[in-house]
Coordinates of C-alpha atoms in Angstrom, one line a residue:
X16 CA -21.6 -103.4 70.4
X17 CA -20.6 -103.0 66.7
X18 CA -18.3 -101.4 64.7
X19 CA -19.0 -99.6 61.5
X20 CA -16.6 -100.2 58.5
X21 CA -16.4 -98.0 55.4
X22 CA -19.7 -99.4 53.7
X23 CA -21.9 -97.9 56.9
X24 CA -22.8 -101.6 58.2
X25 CA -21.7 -102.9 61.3
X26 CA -20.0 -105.8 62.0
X27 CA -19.8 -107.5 65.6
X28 CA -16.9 -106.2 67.6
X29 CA -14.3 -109.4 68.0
X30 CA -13.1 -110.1 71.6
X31 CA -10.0 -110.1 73.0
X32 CA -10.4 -113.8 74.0
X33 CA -12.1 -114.5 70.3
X34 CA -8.7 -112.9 68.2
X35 CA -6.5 -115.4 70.3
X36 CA -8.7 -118.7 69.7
X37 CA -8.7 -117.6 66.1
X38 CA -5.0 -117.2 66.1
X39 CA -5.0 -120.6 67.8
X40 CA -6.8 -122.1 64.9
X41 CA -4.5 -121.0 62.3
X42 CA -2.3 -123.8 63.9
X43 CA -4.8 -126.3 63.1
X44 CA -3.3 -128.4 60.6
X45 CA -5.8 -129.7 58.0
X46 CA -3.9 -133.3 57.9
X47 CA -5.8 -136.2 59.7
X48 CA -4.8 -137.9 62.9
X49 CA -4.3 -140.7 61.1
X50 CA -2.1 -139.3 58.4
X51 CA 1.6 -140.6 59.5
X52 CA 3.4 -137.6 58.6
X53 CA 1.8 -136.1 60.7
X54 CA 3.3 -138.1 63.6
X55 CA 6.6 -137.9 65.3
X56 CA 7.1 -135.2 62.4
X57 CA 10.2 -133.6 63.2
X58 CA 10.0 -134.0 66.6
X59 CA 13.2 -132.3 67.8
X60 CA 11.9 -128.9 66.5
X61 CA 10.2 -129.0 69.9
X62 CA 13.5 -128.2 71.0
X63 CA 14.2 -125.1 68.9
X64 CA 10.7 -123.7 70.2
X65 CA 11.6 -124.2 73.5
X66 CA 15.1 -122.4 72.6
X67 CA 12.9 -119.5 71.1
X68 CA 10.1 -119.2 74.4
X69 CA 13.4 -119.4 77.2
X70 CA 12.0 -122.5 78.7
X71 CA 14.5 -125.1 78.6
X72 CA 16.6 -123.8 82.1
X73 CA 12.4 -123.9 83.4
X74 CA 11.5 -127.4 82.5
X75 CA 14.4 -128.4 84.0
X76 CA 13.6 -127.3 87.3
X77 CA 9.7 -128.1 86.8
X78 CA 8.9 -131.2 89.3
X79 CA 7.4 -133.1 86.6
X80 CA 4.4 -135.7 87.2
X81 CA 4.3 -137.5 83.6
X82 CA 1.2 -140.2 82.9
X83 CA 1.1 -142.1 79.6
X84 CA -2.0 -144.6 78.7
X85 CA -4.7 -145.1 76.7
X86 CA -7.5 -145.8 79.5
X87 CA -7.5 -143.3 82.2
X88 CA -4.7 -141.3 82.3
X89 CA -6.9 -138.1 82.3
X90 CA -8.5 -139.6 85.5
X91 CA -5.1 -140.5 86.9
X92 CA -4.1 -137.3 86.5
X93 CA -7.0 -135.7 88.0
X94 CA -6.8 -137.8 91.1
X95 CA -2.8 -136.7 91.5
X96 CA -3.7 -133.3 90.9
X97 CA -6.6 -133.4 93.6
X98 CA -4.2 -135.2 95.8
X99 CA -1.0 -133.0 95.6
X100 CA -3.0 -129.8 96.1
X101 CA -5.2 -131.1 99.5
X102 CA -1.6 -132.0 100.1
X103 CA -1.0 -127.9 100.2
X104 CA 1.3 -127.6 97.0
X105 CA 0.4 -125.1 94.7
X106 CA -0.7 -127.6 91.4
X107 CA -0.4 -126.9 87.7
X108 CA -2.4 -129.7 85.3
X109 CA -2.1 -129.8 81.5
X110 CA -4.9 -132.1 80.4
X111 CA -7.0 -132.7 76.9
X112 CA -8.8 -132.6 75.5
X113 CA -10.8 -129.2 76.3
X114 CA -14.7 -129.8 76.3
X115 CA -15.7 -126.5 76.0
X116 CA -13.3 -123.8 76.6
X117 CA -9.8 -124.3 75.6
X118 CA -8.7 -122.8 79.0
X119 CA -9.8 -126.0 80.4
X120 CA -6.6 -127.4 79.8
X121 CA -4.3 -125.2 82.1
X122 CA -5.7 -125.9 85.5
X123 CA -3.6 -123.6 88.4
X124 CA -5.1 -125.0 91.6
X125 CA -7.8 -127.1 90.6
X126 CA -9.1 -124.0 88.3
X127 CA -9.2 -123.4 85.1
X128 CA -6.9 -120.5 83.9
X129 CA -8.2 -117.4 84.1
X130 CA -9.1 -115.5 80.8
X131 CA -6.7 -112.5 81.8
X132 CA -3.8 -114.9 82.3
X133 CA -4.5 -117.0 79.4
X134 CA -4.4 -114.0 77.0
X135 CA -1.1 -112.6 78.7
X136 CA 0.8 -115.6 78.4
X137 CA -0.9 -116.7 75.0
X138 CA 0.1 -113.3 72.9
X139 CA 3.8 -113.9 74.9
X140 CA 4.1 -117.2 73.1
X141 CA 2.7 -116.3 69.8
X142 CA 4.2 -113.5 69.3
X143 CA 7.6 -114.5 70.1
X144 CA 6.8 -117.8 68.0
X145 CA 5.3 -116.1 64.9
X146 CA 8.8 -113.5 65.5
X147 CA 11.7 -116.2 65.5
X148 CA 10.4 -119.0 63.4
X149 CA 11.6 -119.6 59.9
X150 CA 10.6 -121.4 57.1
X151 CA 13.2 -124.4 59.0
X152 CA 11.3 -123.8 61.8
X153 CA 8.1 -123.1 61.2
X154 CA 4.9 -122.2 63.3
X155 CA 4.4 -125.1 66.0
X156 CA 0.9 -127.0 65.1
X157 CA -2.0 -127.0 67.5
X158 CA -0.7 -129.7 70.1
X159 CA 2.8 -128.7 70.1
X160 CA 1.5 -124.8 70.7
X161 CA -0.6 -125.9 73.5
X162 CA 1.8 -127.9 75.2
X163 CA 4.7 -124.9 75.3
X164 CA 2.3 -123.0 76.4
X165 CA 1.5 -125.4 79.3
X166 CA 5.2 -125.0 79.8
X167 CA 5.0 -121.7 80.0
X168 CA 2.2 -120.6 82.5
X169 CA 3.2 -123.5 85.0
X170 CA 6.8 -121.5 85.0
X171 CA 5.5 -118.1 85.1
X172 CA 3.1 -119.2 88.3
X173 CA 5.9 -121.0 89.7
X174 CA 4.2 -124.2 90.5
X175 CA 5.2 -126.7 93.0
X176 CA 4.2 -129.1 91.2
X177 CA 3.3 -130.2 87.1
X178 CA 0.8 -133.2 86.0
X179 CA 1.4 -134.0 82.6
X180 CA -0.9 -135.8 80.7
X181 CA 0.6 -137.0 77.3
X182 CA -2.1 -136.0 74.2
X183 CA -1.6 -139.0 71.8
X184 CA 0.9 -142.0 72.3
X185 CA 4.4 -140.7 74.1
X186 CA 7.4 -141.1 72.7
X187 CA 6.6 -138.3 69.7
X188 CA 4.1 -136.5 72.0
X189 CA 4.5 -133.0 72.5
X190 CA 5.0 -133.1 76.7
X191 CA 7.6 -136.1 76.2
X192 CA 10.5 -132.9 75.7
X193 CA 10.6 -133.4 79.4
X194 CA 13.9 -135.3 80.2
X195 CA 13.8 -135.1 83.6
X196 CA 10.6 -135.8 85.5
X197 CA 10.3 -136.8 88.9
X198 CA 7.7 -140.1 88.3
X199 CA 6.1 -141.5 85.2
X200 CA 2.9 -143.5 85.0
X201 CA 1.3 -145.3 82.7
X202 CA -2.1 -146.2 82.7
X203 CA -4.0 -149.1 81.4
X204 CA -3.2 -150.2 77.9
X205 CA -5.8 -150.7 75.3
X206 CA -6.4 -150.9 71.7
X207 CA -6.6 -146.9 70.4
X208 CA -4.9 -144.8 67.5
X209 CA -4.2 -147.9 66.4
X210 CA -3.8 -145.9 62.7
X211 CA -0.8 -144.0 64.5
X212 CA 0.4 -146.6 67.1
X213 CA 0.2 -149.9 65.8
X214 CA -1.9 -152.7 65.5
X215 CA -1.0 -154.8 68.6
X216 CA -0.7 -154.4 72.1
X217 CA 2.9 -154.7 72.0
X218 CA 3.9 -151.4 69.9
X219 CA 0.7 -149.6 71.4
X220 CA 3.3 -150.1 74.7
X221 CA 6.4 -149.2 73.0
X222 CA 5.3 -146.0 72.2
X223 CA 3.4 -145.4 75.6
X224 CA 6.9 -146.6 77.4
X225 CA 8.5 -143.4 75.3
X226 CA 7.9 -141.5 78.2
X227 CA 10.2 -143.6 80.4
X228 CA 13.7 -141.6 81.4
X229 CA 16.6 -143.5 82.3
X230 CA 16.9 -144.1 86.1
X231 CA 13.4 -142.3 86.8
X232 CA 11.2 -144.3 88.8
X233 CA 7.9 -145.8 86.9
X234 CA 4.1 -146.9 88.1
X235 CA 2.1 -148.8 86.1
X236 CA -1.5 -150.8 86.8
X237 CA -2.2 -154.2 86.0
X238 CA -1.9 -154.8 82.3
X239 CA -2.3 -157.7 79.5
X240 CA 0.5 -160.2 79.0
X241 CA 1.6 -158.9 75.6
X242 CA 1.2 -155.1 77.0
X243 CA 3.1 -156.2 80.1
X244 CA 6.3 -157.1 78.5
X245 CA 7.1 -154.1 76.7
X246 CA 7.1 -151.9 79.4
X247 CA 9.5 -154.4 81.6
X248 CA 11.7 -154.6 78.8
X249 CA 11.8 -150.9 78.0
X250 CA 12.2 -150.1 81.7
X251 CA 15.0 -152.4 82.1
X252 CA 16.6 -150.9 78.8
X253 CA 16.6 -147.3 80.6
X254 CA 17.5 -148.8 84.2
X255 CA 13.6 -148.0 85.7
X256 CA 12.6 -149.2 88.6
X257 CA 8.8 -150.5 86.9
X258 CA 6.3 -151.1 89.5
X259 CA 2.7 -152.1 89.7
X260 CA 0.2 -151.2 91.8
X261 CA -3.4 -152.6 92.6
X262 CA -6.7 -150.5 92.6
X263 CA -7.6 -148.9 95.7
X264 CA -9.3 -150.7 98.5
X265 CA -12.6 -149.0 98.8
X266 CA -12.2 -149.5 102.5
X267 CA -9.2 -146.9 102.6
X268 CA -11.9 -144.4 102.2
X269 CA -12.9 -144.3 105.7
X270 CA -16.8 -144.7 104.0
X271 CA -16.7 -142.1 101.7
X272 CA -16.6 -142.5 97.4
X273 CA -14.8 -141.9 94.7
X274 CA -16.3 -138.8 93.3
X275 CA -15.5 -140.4 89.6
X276 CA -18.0 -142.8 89.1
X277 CA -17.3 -146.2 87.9
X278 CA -15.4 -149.4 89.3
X279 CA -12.4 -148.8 86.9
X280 CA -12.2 -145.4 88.9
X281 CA -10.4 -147.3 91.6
X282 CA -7.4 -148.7 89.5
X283 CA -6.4 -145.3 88.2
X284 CA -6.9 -144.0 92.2
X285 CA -4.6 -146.5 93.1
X286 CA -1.9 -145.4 90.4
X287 CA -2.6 -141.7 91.5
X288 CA -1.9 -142.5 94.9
X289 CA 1.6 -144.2 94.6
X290 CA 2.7 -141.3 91.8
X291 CA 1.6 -138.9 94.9
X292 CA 3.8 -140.7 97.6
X293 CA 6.7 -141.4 95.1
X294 CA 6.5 -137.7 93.9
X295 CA 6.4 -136.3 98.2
X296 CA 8.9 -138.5 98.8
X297 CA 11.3 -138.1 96.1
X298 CA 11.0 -134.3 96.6
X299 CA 11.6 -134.5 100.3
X300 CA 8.2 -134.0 101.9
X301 CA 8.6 -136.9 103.9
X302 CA 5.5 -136.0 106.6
X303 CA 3.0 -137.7 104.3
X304 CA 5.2 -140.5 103.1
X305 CA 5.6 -142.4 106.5
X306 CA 2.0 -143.4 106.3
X307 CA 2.6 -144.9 102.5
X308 CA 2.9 -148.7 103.4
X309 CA 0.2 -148.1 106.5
X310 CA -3.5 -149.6 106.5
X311 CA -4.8 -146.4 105.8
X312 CA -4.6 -143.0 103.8
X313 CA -3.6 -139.5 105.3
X314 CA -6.8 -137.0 105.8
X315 CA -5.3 -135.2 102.8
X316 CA -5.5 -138.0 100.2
X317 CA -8.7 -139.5 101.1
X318 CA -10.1 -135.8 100.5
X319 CA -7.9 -135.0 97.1
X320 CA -9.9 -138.4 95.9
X321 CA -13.0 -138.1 96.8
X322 CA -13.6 -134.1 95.5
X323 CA -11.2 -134.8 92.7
X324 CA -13.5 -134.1 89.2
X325 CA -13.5 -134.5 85.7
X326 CA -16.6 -133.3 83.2
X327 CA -17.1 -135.8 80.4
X328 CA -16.5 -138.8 82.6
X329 CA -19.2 -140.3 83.8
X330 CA -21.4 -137.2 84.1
X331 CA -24.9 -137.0 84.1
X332 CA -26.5 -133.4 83.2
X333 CA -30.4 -132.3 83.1
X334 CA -31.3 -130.4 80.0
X335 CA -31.2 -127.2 81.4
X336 CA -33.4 -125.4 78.7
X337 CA -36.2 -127.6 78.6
X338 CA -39.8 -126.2 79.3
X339 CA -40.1 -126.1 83.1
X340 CA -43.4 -128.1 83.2
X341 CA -40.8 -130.8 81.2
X342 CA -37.8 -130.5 83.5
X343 CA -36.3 -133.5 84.2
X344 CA -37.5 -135.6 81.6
X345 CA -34.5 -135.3 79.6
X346 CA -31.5 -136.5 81.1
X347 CA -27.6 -136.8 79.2
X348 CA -25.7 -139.3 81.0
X349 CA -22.3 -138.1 79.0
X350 CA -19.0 -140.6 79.0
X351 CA -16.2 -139.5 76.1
X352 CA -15.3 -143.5 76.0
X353 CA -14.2 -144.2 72.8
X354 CA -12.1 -147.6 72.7
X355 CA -13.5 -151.0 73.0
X356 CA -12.6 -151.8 76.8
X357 CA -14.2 -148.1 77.6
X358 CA -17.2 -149.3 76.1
X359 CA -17.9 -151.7 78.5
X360 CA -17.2 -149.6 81.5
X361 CA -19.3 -147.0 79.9
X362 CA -22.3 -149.7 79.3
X363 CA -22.0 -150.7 82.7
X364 CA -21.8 -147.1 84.4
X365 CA -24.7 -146.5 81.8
X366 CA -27.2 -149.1 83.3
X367 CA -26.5 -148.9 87.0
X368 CA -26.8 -145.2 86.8
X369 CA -30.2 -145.6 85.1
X370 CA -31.0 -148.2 87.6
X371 CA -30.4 -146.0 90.6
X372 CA -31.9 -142.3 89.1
X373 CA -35.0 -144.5 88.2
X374 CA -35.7 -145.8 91.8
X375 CA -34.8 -142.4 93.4
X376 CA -36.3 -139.8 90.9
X377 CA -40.1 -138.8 91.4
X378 CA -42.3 -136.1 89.6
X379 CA -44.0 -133.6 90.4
X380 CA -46.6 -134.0 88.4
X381 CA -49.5 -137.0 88.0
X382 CA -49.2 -139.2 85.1
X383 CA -50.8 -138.3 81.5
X384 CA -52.8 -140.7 79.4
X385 CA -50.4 -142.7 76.8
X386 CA -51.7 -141.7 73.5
X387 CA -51.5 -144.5 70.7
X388 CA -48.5 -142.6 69.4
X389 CA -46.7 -142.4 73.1
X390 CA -47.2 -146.4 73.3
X391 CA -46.0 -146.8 70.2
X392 CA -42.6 -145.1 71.0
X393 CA -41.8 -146.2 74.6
X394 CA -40.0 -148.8 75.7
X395 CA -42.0 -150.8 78.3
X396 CA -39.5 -150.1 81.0
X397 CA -41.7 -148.5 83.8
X398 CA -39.9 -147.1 86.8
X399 CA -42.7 -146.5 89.2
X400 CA -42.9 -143.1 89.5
X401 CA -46.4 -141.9 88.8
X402 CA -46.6 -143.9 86.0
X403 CA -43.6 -142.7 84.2
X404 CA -41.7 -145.1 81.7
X405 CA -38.0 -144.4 80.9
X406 CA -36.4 -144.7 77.7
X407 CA -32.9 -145.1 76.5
X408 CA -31.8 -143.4 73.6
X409 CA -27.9 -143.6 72.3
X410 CA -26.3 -140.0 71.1
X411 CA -23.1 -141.3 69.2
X412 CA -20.1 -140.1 67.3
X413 CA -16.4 -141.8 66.8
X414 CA -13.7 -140.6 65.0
X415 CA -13.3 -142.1 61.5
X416 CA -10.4 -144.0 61.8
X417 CA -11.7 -146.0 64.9
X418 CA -14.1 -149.1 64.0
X419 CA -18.1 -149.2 65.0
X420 CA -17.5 -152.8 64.4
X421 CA -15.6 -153.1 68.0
X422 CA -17.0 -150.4 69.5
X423 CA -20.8 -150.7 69.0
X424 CA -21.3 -154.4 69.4
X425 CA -19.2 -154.0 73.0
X426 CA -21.4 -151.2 74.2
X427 CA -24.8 -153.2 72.9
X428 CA -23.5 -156.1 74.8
X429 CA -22.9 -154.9 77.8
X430 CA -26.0 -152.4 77.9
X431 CA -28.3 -155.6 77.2
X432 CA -26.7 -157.7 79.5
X433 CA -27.9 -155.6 82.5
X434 CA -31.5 -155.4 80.6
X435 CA -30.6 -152.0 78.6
X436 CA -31.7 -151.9 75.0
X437 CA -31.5 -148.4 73.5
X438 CA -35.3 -147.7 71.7
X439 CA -33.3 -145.1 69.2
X440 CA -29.2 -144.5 68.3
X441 CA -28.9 -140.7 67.0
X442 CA -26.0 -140.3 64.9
X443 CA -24.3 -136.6 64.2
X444 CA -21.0 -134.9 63.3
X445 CA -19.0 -133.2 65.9
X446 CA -18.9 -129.7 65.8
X447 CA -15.4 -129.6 66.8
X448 CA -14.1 -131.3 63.1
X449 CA -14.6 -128.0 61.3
X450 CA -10.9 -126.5 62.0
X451 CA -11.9 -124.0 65.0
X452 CA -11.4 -123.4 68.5
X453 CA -14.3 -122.3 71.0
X454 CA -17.6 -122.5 71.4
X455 CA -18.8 -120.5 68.2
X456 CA -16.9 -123.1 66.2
X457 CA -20.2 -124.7 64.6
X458 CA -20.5 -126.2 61.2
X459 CA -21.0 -123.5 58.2
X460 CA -24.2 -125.0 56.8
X461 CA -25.9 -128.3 57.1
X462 CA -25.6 -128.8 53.3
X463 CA -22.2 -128.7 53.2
X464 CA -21.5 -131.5 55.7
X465 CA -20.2 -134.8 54.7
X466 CA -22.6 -137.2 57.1
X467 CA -21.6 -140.5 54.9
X468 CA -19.0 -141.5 58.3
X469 CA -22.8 -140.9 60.2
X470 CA -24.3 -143.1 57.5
X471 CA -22.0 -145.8 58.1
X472 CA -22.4 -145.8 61.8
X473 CA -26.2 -146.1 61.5
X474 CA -25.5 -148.9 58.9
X475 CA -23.7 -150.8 61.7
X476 CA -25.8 -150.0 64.1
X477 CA -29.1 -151.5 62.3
X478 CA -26.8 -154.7 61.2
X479 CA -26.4 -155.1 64.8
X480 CA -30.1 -154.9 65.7
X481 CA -31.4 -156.8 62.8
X482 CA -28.4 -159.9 63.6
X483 CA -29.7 -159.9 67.4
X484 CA -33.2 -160.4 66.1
X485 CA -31.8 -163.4 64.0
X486 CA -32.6 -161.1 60.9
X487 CA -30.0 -161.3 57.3
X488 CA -27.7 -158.8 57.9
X489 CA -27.4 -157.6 54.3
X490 CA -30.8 -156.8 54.3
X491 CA -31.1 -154.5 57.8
X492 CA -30.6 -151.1 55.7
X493 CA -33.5 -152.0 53.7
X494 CA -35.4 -151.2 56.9
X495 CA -34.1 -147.2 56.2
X496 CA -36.3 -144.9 54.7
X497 CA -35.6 -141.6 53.7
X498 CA -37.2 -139.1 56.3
X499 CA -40.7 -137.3 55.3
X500 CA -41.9 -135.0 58.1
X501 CA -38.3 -134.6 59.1
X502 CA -36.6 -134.1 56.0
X503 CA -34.7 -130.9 57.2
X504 CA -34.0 -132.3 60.6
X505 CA -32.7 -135.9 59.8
X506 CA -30.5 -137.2 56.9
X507 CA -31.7 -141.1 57.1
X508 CA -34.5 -142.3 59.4
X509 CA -34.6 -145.9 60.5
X510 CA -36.7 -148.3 62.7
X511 CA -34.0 -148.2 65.4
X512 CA -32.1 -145.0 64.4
X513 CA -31.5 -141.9 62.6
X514 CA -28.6 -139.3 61.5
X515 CA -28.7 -135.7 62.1
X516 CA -27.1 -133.0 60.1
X517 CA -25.9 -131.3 62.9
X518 CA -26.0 -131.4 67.2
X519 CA -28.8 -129.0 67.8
X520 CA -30.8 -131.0 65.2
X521 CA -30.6 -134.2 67.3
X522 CA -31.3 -132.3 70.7
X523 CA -34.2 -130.3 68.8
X524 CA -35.4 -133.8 68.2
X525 CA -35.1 -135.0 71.6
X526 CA -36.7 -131.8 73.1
X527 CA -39.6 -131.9 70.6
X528 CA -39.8 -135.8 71.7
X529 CA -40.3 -134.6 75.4
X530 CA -42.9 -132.4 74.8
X531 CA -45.0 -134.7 72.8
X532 CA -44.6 -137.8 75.1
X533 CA -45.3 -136.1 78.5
X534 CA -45.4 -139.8 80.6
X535 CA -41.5 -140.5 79.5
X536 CA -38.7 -140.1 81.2
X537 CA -35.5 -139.7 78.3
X538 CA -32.1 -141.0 79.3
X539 CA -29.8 -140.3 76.7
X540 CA -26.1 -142.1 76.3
X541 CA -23.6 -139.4 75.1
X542 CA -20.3 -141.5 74.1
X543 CA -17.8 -142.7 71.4
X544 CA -16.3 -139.2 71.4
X545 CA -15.0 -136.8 74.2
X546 CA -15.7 -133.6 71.5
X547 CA -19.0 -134.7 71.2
X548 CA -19.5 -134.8 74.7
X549 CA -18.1 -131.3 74.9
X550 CA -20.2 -130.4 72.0
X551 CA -23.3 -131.7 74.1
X552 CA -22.6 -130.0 77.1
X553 CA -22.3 -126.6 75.5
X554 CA -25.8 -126.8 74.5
X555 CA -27.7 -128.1 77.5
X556 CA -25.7 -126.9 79.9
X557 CA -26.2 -123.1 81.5

């Protein structure tokens, strides 16, 4: 369908759904992250927009779940939501980020919002906003917009229930206008946004424990020393009754799993399951909390944890638009870690996963002969099936202000330590750092895009190779050489990696890599980067 204008050519009629992500990217501030004025700026304006929407009588009522951290708290949340809702209680989750669609992060049951709703409620708030505010007050940024209208919809749908998940930090974040929740949890602490939050452990905690209200009961889950002592002191400061709770004995489960993979997975269950007790029994639902100190779960937990999901965690996806004769031979194994201590879990998740899929997976097809060029390229990793070998490729993006040097080296480390060594690191830009909102928000031409962050990635990534060969680490970049035959696809081939103008050019790459080495089997390692993840599944995901 097109319109016509007044020149006789058409033009592509926009979408309802389009005109309100493009109204949603006007709020997208062109300030990094990382620039501090961009943090904690003018953070009781919050309070004037709430004024403006009529939602400050509404968030008072709102039976708030609120979950700080920098590890986990999207899982924690998941598992509370999960739990809550088997529980019967009609749930509303506000989570980020979005991987794909922005409605992602306003789930009303376990679902994503509808489109109708989303619209309704959107044009409500943005109308209203772009009506009242001032140059004193002006439009609220992206976050800020987001969160009100989290506000919003979980009022409108009257809730029982609202999980919270703070965006960045907590004491400046957006959801912290909550003064009254019923529980707060904070998840494990690590080292992230360190640019915003500080540079130790300490003031990471300070501004996680901003959430804290005075006299509302807290959960936290075992955390480091220095991490530790914040929060006690900041609880005590606001009269909080701090406690912490151990991961989840797998036992509990009556022989089911966790349906989030990973061991860490049962430290944020255990967190979800004592903000779900507190919650039920602070709101007088006292016919699930008798079982709380028992030696086993009620029916309705042990469900909400083991169908509770999360994409982008621990996901493995076929590439669904690979040849037919081909499927199955490329496999993303996609995990948006991006902190040092996520690395790890990552790595480890990474290699038992590829363990497991390589003993169970067989093909339908006999093995081909290796050409010269096929041995040449795979790893000699064979997994028995018809001959097949497997090999490991790493798909990786960070954002700038985080260090390769303490993320790279941790996932290399652990990978190698359960016999994973990647045969090739692809480097690319996220999609998602050119200022839009949806899935049509791809970069405006490969020329234009700045890949010397990508450049410096790879850099660090051959230094690393070359120092674990016992090679001089000034001189691994010499091993670089500009592409030939894929000038137009990659910006900087090297010996163990290579740096892609854009997404599709890298899965291009690993599609054409498939159909020329029929007897491998590709496992690719998505991670460093929750929008590149996102970016990932959009294309190879139906």
């Amino acid at each position: 369908m097109a319109e016509g204008d007044s020149n006789g050519s058409s033009k592509p009629t926009v979408t309802p759904y389009r005109e309100a992500l493009d109204a949603l990217s006007s709020l997208i501030t062109k300030r990094s992250r990382a620039d501090k004025s961009n943090y904690g700026d003018r953070f009781d304006v919050l309070f004037d927009y709430l004024k403006i929407l009529e939602l400050e009588e509404a968030i008072s009522e709102m039976k708030i779940i609120h979950v700080a951290g920098t590890k986990g708290k999207g899982s924690t949340c998941t598992f509370t939501e999960s739990i809550l809702r088997n529980c019967g209680f009609r749930t509303g989750l506000f989570t980020s980020p979005h991987l794909i669609d922005v409605r992602e992060r306003f789930q009303l049951d376990g679902m994503d919002i509808c489109e109708e709703k989303f619209l309704a409620y959107f044009w409500w708030c943005y109308d209203k906003l772009k009506e009242k505010c001032t140059e004193d007050i002006p439009m609220p940024t992206y976050f800020r917009f987001l969160a009100l209208l989290a506000f919003k919809i979980f009022s409108a749908e009257q809730v029982d229930v609202v999980i919270l998940e703070v965006g960045l930090g907590g004491k400046f974040d957006a959801t912290n206008v909550v003064q009254k929740p019923i529980i707060c949890g904070v998840s494990s602490l690590g080292y992230d946004h360190m640019e915003i939050l500080g540079n130790t452990l300490a003031q990471i905690a300070g501004e996680k424990a901003g959430i804290f209200k005075d006299g509302i009961p807290s959960f936290t889950v075992p955390q480091p020393d220095e991490a530790m002592n914040v929060l006690e002191q900041k609880a005590s400061e606001l009269n909080v009754h701090l406690q912490v709770v151990e991961p989840l004995d797998a036992k509990l489960l009556n022989g089911l799993k966790l349906r989030l993979e990973g061991e860490h997975q049962y430290l944020n269950a255990g967190l979800a399951i004592a903000l779900s007790f507190t919650w039920l029994q602070r709101t007088g639902h006292h016919e699930f909390t008798h079982m709380e100190k028992a030696s086993s779960l009620p029916e309705q937990f042990i469900k909400g944890l083991t169908t509770a999901s999360l994409q982008g965690r621990a996901q493995i996806v076929t590439d669904q638009y690979i040849n037919a004769e081909s499927y199955g031979d490329l496999v993303f194994y996609l995990d948006g870690a991006h902190s040092p201590e996520s690395m790890e879990m990552c790595a480890r998740w990474f290699s038992l996963a590829i363990k497991e899929d390589n003993q169970k997976t067989t093909f339908n097809y006999p093995p081909q002969n290796n050409s010269e060029s096929t041995i040449e390229l795979v790893q000699e990793h064979h997994d028995g099936r018809y001959g097949k070998s497997s090999m490991q490729i790493l798909l990786f993006n960070c954002m700038s202000v985080r260090d390769p040097q303490l993320l790279l080296p941790r996932l290399m480390k652990a990978c190698a330590s359960h016999g994973v060594y990647f045969k090739k690191a692809l480097f690319v830009p996220n999609s998602s750092v050119y200022y839009k909102v949806g899935s049509h928000a791809l970069p405006p031409t490969d020329s234009q895009v700045d890949l010397s962050w990508q450049f410096a990635l790879q850099k660090a990534w051959e230094n690393l190779i070359q120092s674990n060969k016992g090679g001089e680490v000034k001189h691994a970049v010499a091993v670089c050489e500009e592409g030939k035959e894929d000038t137009k696809m990659s910006g900087k081939t090297c010996e163990n990696s290579a740096v892609f103008p854009s997404l599709p050019f890298a899965i291009k790459w690993l599609r054409e890599s498939v159909h020329w080495n029929r007897s491998v089997h590709y496992q690719v390692l998505v991670t460093g980067s929750l929008h590149l993840v996102g970016d990932v599944l959009k294309l190879v995901k139906k």
